[in-house]
mmCIF file of C-alpha atoms in Angstrom:
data_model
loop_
_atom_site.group_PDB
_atom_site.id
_atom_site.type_symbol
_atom_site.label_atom_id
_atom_site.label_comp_id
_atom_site.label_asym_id
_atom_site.label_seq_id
_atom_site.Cartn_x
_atom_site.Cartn_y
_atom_site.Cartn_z
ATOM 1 C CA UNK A 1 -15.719 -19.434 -4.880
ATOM 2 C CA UNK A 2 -13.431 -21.272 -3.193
ATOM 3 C CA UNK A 3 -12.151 -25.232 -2.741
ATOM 4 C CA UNK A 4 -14.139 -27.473 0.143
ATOM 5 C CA UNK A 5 -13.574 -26.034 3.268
ATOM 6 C CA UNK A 6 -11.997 -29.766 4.320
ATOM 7 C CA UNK A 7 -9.370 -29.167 1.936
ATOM 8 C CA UNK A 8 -8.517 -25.361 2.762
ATOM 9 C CA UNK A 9 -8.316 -23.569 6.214
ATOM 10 C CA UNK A 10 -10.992 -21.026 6.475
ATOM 11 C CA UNK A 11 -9.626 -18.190 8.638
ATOM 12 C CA UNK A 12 -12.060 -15.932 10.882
ATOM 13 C CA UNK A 13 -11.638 -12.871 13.172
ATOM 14 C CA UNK A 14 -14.557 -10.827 14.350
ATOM 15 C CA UNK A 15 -16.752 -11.738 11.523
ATOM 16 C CA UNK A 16 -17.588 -14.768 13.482
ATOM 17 C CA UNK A 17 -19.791 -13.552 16.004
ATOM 18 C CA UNK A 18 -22.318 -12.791 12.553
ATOM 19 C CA UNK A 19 -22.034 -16.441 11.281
ATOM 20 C CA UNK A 20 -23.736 -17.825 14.567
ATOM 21 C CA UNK A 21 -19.768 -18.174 16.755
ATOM 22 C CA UNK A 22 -20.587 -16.197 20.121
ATOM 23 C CA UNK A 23 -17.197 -17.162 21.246
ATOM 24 C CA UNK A 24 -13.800 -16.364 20.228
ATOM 25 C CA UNK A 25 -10.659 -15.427 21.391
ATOM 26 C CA UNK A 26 -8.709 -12.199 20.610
ATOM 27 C CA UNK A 27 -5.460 -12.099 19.280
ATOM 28 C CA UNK A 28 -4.183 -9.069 17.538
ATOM 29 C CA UNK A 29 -2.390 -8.696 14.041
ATOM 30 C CA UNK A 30 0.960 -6.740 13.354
ATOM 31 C CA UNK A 31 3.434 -6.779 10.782
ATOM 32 C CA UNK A 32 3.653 -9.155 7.765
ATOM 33 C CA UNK A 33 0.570 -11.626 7.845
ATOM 34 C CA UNK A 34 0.309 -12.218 4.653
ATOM 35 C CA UNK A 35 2.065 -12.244 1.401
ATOM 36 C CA UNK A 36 0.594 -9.679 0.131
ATOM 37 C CA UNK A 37 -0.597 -8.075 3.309
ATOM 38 C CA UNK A 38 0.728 -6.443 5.967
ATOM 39 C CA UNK A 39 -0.440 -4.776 9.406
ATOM 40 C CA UNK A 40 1.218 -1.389 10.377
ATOM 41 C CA UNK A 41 2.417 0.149 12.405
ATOM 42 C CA UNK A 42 1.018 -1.830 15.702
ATOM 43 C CA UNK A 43 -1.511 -4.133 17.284
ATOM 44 C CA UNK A 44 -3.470 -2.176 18.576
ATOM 45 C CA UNK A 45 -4.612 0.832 16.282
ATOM 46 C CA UNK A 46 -3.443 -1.240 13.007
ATOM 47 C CA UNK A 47 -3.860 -0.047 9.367
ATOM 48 C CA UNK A 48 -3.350 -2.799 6.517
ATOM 49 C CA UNK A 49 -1.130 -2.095 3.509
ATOM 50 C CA UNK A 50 -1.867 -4.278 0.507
ATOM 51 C CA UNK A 51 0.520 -4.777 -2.149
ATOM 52 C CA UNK A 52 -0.402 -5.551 -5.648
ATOM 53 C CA UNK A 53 1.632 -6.158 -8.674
ATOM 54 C CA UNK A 54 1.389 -2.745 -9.846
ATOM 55 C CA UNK A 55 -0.146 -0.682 -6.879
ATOM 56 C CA UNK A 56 -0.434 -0.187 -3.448
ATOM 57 C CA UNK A 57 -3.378 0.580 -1.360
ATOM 58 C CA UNK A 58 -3.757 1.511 2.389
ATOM 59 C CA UNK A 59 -7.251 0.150 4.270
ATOM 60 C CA UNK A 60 -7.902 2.553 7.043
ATOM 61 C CA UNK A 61 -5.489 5.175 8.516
ATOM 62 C CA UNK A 62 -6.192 4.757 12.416
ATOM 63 C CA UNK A 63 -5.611 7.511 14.981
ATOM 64 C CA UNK A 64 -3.577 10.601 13.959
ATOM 65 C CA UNK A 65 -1.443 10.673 16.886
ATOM 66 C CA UNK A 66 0.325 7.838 15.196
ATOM 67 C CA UNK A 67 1.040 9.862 11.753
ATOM 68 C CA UNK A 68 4.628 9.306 11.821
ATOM 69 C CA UNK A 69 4.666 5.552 12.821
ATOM 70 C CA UNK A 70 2.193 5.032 9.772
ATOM 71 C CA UNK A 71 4.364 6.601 7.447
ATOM 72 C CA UNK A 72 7.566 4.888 8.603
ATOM 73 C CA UNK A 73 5.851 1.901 8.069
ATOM 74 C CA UNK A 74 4.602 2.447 5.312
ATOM 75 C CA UNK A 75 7.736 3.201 4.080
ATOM 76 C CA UNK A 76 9.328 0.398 5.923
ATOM 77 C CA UNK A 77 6.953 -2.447 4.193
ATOM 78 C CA UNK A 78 6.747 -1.171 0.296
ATOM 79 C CA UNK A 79 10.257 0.937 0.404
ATOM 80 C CA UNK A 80 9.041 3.893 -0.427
ATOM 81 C CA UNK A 81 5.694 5.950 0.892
ATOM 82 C CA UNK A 82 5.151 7.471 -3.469
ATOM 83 C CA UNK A 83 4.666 3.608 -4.143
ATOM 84 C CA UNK A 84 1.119 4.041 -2.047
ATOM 85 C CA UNK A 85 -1.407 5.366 -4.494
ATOM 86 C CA UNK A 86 -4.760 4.560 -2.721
ATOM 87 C CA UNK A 87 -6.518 4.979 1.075
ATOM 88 C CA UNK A 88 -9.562 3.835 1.485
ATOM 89 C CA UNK A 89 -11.285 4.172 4.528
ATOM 90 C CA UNK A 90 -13.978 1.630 5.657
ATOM 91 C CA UNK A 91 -16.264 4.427 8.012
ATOM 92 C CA UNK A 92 -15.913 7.846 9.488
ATOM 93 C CA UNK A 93 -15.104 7.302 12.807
ATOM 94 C CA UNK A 94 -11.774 9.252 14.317
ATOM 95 C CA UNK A 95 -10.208 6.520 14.886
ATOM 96 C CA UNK A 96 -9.826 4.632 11.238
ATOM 97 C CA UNK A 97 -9.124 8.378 9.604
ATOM 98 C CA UNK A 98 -6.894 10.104 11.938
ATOM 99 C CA UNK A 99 -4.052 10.462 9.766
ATOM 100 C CA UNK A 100 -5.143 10.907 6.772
ATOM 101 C CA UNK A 101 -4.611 14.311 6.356
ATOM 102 C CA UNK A 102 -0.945 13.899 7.582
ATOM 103 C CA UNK A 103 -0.597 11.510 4.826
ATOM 104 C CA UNK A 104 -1.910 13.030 2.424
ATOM 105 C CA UNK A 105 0.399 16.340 3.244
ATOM 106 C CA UNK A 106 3.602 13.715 2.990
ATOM 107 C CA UNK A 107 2.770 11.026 0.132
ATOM 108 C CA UNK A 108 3.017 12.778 -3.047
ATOM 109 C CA UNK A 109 0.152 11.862 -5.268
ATOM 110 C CA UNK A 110 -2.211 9.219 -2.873
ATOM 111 C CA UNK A 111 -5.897 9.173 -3.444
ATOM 112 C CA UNK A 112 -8.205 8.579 -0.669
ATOM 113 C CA UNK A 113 -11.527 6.425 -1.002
ATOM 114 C CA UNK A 114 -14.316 6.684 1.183
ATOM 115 C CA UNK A 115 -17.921 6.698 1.430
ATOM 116 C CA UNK A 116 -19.752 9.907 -0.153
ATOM 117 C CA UNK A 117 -20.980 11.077 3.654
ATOM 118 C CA UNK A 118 -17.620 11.546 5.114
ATOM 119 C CA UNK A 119 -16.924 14.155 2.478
ATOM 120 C CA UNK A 120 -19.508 16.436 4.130
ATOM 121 C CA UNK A 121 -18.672 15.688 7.189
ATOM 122 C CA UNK A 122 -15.183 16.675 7.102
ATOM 123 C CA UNK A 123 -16.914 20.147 6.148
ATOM 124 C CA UNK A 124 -17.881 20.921 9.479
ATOM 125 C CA UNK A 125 -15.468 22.372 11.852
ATOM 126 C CA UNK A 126 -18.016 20.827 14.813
ATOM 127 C CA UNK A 127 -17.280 17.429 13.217
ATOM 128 C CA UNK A 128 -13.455 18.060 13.206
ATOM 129 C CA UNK A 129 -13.324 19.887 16.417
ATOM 130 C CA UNK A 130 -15.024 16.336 18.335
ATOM 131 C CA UNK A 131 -12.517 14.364 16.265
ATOM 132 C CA UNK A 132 -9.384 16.040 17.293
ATOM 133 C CA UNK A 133 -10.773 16.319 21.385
ATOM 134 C CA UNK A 134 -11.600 12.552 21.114
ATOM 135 C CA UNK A 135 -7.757 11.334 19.864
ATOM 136 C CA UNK A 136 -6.260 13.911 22.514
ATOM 137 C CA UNK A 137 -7.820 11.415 24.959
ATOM 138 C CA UNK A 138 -5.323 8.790 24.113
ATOM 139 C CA UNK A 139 -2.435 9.857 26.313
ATOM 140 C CA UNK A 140 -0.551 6.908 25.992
ATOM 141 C CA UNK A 141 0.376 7.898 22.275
ATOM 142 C CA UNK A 142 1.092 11.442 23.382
ATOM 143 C CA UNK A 143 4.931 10.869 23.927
ATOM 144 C CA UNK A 144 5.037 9.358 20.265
ATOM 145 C CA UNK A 145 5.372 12.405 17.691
ATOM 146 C CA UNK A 146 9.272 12.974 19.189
ATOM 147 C CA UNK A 147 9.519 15.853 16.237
ATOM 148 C CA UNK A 148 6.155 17.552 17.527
ATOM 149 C CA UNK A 149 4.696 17.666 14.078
ATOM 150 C CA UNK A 150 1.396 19.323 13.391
ATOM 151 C CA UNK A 151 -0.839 16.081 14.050
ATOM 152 C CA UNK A 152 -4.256 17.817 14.015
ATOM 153 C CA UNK A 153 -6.851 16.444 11.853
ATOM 154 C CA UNK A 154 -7.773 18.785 9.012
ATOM 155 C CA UNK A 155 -10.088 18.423 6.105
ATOM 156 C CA UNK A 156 -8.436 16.562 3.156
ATOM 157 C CA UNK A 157 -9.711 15.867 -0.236
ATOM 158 C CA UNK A 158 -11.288 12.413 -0.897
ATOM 159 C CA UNK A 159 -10.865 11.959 -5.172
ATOM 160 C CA UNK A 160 -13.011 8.387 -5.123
ATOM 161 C CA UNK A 161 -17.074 8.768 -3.661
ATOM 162 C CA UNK A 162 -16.977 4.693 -3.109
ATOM 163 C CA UNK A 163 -20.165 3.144 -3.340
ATOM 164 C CA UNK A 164 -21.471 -0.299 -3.508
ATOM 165 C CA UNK A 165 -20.204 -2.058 -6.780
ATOM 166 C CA UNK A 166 -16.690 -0.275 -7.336
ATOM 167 C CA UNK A 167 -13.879 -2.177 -8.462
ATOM 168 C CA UNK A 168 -10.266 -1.460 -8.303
ATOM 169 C CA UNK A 169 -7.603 -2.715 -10.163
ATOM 170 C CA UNK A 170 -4.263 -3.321 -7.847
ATOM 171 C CA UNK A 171 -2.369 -5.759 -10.398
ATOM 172 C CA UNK A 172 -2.859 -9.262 -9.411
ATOM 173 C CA UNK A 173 -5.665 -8.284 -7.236
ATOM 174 C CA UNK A 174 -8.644 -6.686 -7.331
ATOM 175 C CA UNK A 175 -10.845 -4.573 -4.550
ATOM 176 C CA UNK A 176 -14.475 -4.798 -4.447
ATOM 177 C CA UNK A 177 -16.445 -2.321 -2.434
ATOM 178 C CA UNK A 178 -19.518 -3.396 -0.693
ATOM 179 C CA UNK A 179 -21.613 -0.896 1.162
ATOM 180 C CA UNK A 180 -22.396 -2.024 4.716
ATOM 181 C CA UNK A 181 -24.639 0.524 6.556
ATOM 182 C CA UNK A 182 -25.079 -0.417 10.626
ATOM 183 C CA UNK A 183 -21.567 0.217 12.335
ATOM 184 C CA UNK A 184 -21.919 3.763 10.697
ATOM 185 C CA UNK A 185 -23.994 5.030 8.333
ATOM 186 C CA UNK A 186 -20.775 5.299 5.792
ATOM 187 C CA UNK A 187 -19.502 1.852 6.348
ATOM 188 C CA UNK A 188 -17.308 -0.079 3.869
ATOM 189 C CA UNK A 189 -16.238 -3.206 3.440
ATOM 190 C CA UNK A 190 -13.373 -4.146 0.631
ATOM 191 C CA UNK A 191 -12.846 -7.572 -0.854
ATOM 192 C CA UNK A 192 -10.018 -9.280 -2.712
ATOM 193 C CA UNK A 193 -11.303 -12.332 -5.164
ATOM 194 C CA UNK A 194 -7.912 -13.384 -6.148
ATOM 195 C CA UNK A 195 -6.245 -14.005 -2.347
ATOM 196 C CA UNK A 196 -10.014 -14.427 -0.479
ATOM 197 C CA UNK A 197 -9.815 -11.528 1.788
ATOM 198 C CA UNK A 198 -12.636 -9.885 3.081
ATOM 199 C CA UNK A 199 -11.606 -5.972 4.994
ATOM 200 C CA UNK A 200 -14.997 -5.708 6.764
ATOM 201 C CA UNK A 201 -13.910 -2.581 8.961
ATOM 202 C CA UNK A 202 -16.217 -2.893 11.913
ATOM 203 C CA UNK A 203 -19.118 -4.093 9.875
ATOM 204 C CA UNK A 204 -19.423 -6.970 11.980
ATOM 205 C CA UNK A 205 -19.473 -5.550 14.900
ATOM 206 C CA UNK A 206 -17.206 -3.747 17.696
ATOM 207 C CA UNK A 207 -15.104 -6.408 20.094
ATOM 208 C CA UNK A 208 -15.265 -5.392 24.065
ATOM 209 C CA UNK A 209 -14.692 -6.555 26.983
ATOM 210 C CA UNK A 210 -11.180 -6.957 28.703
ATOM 211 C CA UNK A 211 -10.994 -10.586 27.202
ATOM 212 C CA UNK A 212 -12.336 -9.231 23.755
ATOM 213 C CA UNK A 213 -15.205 -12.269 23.762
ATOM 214 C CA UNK A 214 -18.200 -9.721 23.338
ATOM 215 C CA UNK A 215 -19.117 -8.007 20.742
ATOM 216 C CA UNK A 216 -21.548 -5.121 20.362
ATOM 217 C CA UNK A 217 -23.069 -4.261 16.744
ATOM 218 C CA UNK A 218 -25.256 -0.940 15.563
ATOM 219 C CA UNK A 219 -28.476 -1.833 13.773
ATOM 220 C CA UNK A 220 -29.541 1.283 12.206
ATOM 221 C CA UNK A 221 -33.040 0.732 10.245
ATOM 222 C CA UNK A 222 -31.877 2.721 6.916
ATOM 223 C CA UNK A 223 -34.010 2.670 3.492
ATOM 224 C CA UNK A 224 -36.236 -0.220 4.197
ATOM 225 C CA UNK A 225 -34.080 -2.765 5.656
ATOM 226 C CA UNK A 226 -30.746 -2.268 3.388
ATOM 227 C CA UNK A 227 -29.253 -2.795 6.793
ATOM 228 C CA UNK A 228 -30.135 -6.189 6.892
ATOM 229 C CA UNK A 229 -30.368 -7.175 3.446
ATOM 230 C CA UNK A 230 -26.067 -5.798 3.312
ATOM 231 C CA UNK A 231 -25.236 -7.687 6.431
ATOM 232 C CA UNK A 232 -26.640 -10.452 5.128
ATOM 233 C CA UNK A 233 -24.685 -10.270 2.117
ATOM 234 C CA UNK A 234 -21.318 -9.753 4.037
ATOM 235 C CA UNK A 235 -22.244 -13.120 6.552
ATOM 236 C CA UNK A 236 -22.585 -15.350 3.438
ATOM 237 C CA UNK A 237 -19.343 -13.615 1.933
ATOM 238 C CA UNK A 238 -17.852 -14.257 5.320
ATOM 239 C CA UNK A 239 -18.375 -17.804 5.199
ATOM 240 C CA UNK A 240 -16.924 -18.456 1.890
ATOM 241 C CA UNK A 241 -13.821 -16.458 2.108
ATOM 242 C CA UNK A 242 -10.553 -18.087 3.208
ATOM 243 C CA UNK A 243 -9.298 -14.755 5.330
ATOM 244 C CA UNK A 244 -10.980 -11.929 7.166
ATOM 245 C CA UNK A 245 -8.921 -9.014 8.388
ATOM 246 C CA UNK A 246 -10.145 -7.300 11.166
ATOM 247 C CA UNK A 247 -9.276 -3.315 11.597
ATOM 248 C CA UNK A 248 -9.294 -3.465 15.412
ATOM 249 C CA UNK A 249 -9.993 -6.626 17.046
ATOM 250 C CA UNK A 250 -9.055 -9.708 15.800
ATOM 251 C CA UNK A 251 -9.734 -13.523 17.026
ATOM 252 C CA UNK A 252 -9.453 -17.393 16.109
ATOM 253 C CA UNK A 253 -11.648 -20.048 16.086
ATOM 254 C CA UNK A 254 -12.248 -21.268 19.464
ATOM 255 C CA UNK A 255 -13.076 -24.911 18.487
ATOM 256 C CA UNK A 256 -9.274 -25.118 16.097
ATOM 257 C CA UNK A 257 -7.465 -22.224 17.067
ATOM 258 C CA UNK A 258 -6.718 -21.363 13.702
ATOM 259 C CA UNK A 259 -4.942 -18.163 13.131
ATOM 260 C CA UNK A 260 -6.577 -15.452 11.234
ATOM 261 C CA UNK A 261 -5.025 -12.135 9.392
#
């Protein structure tokens, strides 16, 4: 899959913890960290915009007190927020879909990916109700939506059921979808063959700690062990791959410092 790891960099973030690395070091992504891939709008609750030849997708849409920074940046990074065609989310969790629905009310046209269970789960006003309570908690983003938009998190139509297997075709590159059960029960992961990079979501795991060196995973014990037979899949694809992008926590390689996306 990819040249002798002695003769390219191999880049890893919280992945690492999975492929036997206990240790690592947090550093967070933001902005332009790769040609083709950029983290928006900030370090700490970042969304990544990749940009193929011919379309544009969005991986994850963070917290939806931060609807309006997303869409500047988006706008700021491909020029103009119509060029986005696709969001796909990697789990269900308030905090990777918050503003979705805002987006989706002011980008013309985008299509939103995600796992078959968040579909129903967006149906229930209990769900959405716990959603919304849990990102009014974040006070320190409350002074952020200067033109008080509506920022509440409403049901929003998903037009792709992802599921393990699905391909989509960017230009130039090319996202996989890989089911990964154990975070959540809707968890996604999205690879890109052509540039080596591996969107795990929090597949691998959830960094804590003030020095972000711990990391605490979610075994769930779903359909016999899919669990483990997916995470198993993702470590070996996680050890091949040249880049990892973390959604929120990202780290080096203790032993080289490397950088990672």
């Amino acid at each position: 899959m990819r040249k002798n790891s002695r003769e390219k960099s191999v880049h890893l973030c919280i992945a690492a913890v999975i492929s036997g690395r206990k240790e690592f070091m947090k550093r967070l992504a933001q902005g332009k960290i790769h040609e083709r891939i950029s983290a928006i709008p900030n370090a700490w609750y970042p969304a990544y915009i990749i940009r193929g030849n011919e379309k544009n997708m969005m991986i994850d849409a963070g917290v939806n007190l931060l609807g309006p920074q997303y869409l500047a940046s988006i706008k700021e990074t491909i020029g103009d927020a119509r060029l986005l065609h696709y969001l796909f989310l990697t789990h269900s969790h308030y905090d990777h879909i918050g503003s979705a629905s805002y987006l989706k009310r002011h980008v013309p046209g985008l299509k939103v990916g995600a796992h078959e269970r968040l579909a129903g789960l967006l149906r229930k006003p209990s769900v959405l109700e716990m959603m919304n309570r849990l990102s009014g908690n974040h006070v320190e983003l409350s002074g952020q939506n200067a033109a008080n938009e509506d920022l509440t998190m409403h049901p929003f139509e998903i037009s792709f059921h992802l599921k393990q297997g699905d391909e989509f075709n960017l230009g130039g590159l090319t996202c996989r979808v890989y089911e990964t059960p154990g975070h959540t029960r809707d968890s996604l992961a999205f690879y890109f063959p052509e540039i080596e990079t591996l969107f795990p979501g929090e597949s691998c795991g959830v960094v804590q700690g003030e020095a972000g060196r711990n990391m605490a995973h979610q075994e769930y014990d779903i359909k016999g062990g899919i669990f483990q037979e997916r995470t198993a899949y993702i470590t070996n694809l996680a050890a091949q791959v040249s880049h990892i992008a973390g959604i929120q926590g990202q780290g080096v390689k203790p032993e080289t410092n490397e950088r990672i996306l």
